PDB file of C-alpha atoms in Angstrom:
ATOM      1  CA  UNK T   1     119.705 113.682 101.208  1.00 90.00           C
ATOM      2  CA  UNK T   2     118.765 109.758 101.346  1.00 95.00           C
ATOM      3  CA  UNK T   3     117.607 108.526  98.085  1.00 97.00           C
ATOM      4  CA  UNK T   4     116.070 105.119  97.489  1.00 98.00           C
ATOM      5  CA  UNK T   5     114.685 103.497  93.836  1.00 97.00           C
ATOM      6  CA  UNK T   6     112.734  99.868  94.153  1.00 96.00           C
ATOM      7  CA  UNK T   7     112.935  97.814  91.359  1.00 96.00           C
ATOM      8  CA  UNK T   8     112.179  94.147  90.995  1.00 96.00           C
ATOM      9  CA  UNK T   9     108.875  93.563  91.474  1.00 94.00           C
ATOM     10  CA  UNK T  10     105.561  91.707  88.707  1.00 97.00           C
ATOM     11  CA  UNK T  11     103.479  89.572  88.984  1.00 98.00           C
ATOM     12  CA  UNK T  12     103.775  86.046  89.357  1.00 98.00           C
ATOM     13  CA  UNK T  13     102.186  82.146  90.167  1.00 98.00           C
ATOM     14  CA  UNK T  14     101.723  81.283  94.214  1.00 98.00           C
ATOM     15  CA  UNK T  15     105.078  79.460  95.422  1.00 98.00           C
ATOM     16  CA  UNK T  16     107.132  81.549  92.792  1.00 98.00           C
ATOM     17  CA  UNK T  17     110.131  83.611  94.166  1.00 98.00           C
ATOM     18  CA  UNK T  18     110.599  87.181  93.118  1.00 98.00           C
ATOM     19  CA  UNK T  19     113.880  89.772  94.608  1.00 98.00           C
ATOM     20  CA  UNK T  20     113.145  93.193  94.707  1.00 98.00           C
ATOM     21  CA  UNK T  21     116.148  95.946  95.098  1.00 98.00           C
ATOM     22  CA  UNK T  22     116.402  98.842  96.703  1.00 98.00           C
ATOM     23  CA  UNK T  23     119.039 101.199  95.025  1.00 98.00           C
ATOM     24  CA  UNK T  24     120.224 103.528  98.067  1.00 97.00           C
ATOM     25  CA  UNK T  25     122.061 107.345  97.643  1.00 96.00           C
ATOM     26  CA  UNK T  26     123.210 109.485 100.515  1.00 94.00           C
ATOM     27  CA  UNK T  27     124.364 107.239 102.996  1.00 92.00           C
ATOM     28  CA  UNK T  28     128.314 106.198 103.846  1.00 88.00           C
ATOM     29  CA  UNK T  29     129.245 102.574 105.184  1.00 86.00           C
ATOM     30  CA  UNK T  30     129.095 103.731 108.995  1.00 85.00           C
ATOM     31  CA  UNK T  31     125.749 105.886 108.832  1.00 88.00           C
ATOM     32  CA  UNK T  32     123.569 104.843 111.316  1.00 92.00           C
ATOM     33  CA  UNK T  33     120.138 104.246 109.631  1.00 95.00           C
ATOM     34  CA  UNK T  34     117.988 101.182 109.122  1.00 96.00           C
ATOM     35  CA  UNK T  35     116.790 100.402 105.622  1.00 97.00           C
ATOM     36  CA  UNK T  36     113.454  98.611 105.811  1.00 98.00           C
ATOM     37  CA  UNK T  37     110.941  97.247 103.453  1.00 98.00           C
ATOM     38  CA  UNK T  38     107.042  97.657 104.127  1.00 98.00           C
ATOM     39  CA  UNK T  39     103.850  96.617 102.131  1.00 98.00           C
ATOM     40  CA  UNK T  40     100.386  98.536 101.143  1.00 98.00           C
ATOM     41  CA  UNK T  41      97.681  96.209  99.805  1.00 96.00           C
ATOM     42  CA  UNK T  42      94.697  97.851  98.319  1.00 90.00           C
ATOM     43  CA  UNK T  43      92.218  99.427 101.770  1.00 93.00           C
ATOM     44  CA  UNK T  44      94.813  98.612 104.129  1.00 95.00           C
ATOM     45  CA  UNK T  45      97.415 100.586 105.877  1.00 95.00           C
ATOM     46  CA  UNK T  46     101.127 100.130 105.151  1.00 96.00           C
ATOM     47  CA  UNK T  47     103.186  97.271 107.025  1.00 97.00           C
ATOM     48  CA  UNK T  48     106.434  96.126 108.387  1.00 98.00           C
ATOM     49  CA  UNK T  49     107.677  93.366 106.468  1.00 98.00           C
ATOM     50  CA  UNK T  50     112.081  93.316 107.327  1.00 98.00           C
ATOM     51  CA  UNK T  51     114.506  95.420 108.492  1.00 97.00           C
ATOM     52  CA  UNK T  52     118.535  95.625 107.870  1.00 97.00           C
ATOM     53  CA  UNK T  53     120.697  97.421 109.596  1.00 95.00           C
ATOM     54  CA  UNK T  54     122.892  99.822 107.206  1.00 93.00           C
ATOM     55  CA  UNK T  55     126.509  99.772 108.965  1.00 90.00           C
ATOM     56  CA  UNK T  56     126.030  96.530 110.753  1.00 82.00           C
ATOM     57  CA  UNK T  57     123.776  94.400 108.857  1.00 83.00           C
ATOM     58  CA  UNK T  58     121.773  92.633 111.864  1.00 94.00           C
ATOM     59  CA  UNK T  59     117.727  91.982 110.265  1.00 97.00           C
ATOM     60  CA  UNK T  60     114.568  91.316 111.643  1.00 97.00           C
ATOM     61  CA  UNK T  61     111.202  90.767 110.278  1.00 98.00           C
ATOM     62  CA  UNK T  62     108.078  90.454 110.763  1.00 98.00           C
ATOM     63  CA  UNK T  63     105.869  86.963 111.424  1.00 97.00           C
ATOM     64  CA  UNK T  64     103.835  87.048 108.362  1.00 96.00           C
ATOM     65  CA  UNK T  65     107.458  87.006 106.455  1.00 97.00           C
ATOM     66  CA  UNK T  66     110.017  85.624 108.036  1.00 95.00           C
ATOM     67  CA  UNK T  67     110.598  81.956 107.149  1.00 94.00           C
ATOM     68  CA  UNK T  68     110.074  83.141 103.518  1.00 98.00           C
ATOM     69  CA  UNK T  69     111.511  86.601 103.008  1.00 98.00           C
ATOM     70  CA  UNK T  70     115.355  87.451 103.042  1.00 98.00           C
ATOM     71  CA  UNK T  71     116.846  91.119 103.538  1.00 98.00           C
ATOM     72  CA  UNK T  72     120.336  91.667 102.643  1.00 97.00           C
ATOM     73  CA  UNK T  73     122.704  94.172 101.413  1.00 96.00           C
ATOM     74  CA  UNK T  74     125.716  94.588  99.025  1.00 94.00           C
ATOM     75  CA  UNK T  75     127.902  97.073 100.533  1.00 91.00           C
ATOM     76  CA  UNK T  76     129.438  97.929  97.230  1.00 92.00           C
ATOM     77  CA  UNK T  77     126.420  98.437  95.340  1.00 95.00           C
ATOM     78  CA  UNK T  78     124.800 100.324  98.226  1.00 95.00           C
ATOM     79  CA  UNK T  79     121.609  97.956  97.385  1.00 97.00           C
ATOM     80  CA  UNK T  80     119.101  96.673  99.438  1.00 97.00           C
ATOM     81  CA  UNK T  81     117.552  93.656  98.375  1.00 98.00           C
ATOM     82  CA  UNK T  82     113.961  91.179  99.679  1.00 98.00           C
ATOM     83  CA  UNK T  83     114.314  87.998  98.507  1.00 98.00           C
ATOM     84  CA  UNK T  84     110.462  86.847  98.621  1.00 98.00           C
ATOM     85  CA  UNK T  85     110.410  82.922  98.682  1.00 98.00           C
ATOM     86  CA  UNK T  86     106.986  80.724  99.039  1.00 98.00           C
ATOM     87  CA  UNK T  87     104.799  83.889  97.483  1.00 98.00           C
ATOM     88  CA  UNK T  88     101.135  84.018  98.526  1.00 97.00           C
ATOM     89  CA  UNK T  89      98.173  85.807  97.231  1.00 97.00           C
ATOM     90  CA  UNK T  90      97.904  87.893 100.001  1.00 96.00           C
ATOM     91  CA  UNK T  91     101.840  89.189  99.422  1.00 98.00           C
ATOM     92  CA  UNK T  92     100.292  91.052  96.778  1.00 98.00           C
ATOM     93  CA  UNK T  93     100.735  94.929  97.656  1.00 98.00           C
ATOM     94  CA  UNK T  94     102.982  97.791  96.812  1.00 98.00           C
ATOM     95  CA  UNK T  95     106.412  97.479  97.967  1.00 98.00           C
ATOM     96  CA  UNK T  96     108.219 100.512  99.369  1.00 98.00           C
ATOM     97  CA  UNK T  97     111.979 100.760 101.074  1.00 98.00           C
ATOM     98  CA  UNK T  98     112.578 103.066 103.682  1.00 98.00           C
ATOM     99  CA  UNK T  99     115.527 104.713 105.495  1.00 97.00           C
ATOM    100  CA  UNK T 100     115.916 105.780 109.190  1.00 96.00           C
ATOM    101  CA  UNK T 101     118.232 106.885 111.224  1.00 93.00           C
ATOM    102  CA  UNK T 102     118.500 104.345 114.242  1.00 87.00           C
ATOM    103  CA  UNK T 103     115.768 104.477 116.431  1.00 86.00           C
ATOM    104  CA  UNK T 104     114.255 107.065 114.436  1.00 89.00           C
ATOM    105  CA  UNK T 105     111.031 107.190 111.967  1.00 95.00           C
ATOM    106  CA  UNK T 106     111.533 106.620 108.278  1.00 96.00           C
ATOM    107  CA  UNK T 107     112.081 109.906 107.055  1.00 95.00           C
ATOM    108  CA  UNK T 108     112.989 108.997 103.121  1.00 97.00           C
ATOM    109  CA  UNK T 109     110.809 106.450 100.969  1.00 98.00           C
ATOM    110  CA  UNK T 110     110.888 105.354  97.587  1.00 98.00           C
ATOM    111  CA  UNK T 111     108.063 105.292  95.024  1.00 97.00           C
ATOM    112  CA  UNK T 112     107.458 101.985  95.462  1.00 97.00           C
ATOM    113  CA  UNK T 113     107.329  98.589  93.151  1.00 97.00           C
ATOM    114  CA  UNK T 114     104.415  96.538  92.679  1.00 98.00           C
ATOM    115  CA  UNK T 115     104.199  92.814  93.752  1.00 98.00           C
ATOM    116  CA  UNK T 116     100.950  90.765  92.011  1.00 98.00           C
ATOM    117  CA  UNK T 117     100.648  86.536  93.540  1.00 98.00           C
ATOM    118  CA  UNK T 118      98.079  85.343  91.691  1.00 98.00           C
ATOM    119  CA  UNK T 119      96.666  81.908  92.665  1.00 94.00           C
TER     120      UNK T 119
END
């Protein structure tokens, strides 16, 4: 069973940085799943934001994010992380990893970790 914890996330001044985490269980180094972040603001329905891959590390993201927003992953900690540069009011939401297998949908999803840009 996949397993993911967010941590990382407040609230914070427009332009600020914050990293969130994603702690991941029940995966080996040559699983094939995708680990990928979304968003859910307040009325709206949940979005994309980045995407690593878990045994080969290639990303992508989507527009509203990607000259600002990082994914990575330490191997040895089995941790996802979103560095969030250049934070906007409308980043605020409820940040949530997920894990798929390749291809697949996101079958396992954390609880989530709340991100406030104030301006």
């Amino acid at each position: 069973q996949v397993q993911l914890v967010e941590s990382g996330g407040g609230s914070v001044q427009a332009g600020s940085s914050l990293r969130l985490s994603c702690a991941v269980s029940g995966l080996s180094p040559s699983s094939r799943y995708q680990v990928g972040w979304f968003r859910q603001a307040p009325g709206l329905g949940r979005q994309f934001v980045a995407r690593i891959s878990w045994s080969g590390g290639s990303t992508s993201y989507s527009d509203s994010v990607k000259d600002r927003f990082t994914i990575s992953k330490d191997g040895i900690k089995n941790t996802v992380y979103l560095q969030m540069n250049s934070l906007k009011p409308e980043d605020t939401a409820m940040y949530f990893c997920a894990a798929a297998t390749m291809g697949g949908p996101y079958d396992f999803w954390g609880q989530g970790s709340q991100v406030t840009v104030s301006s």
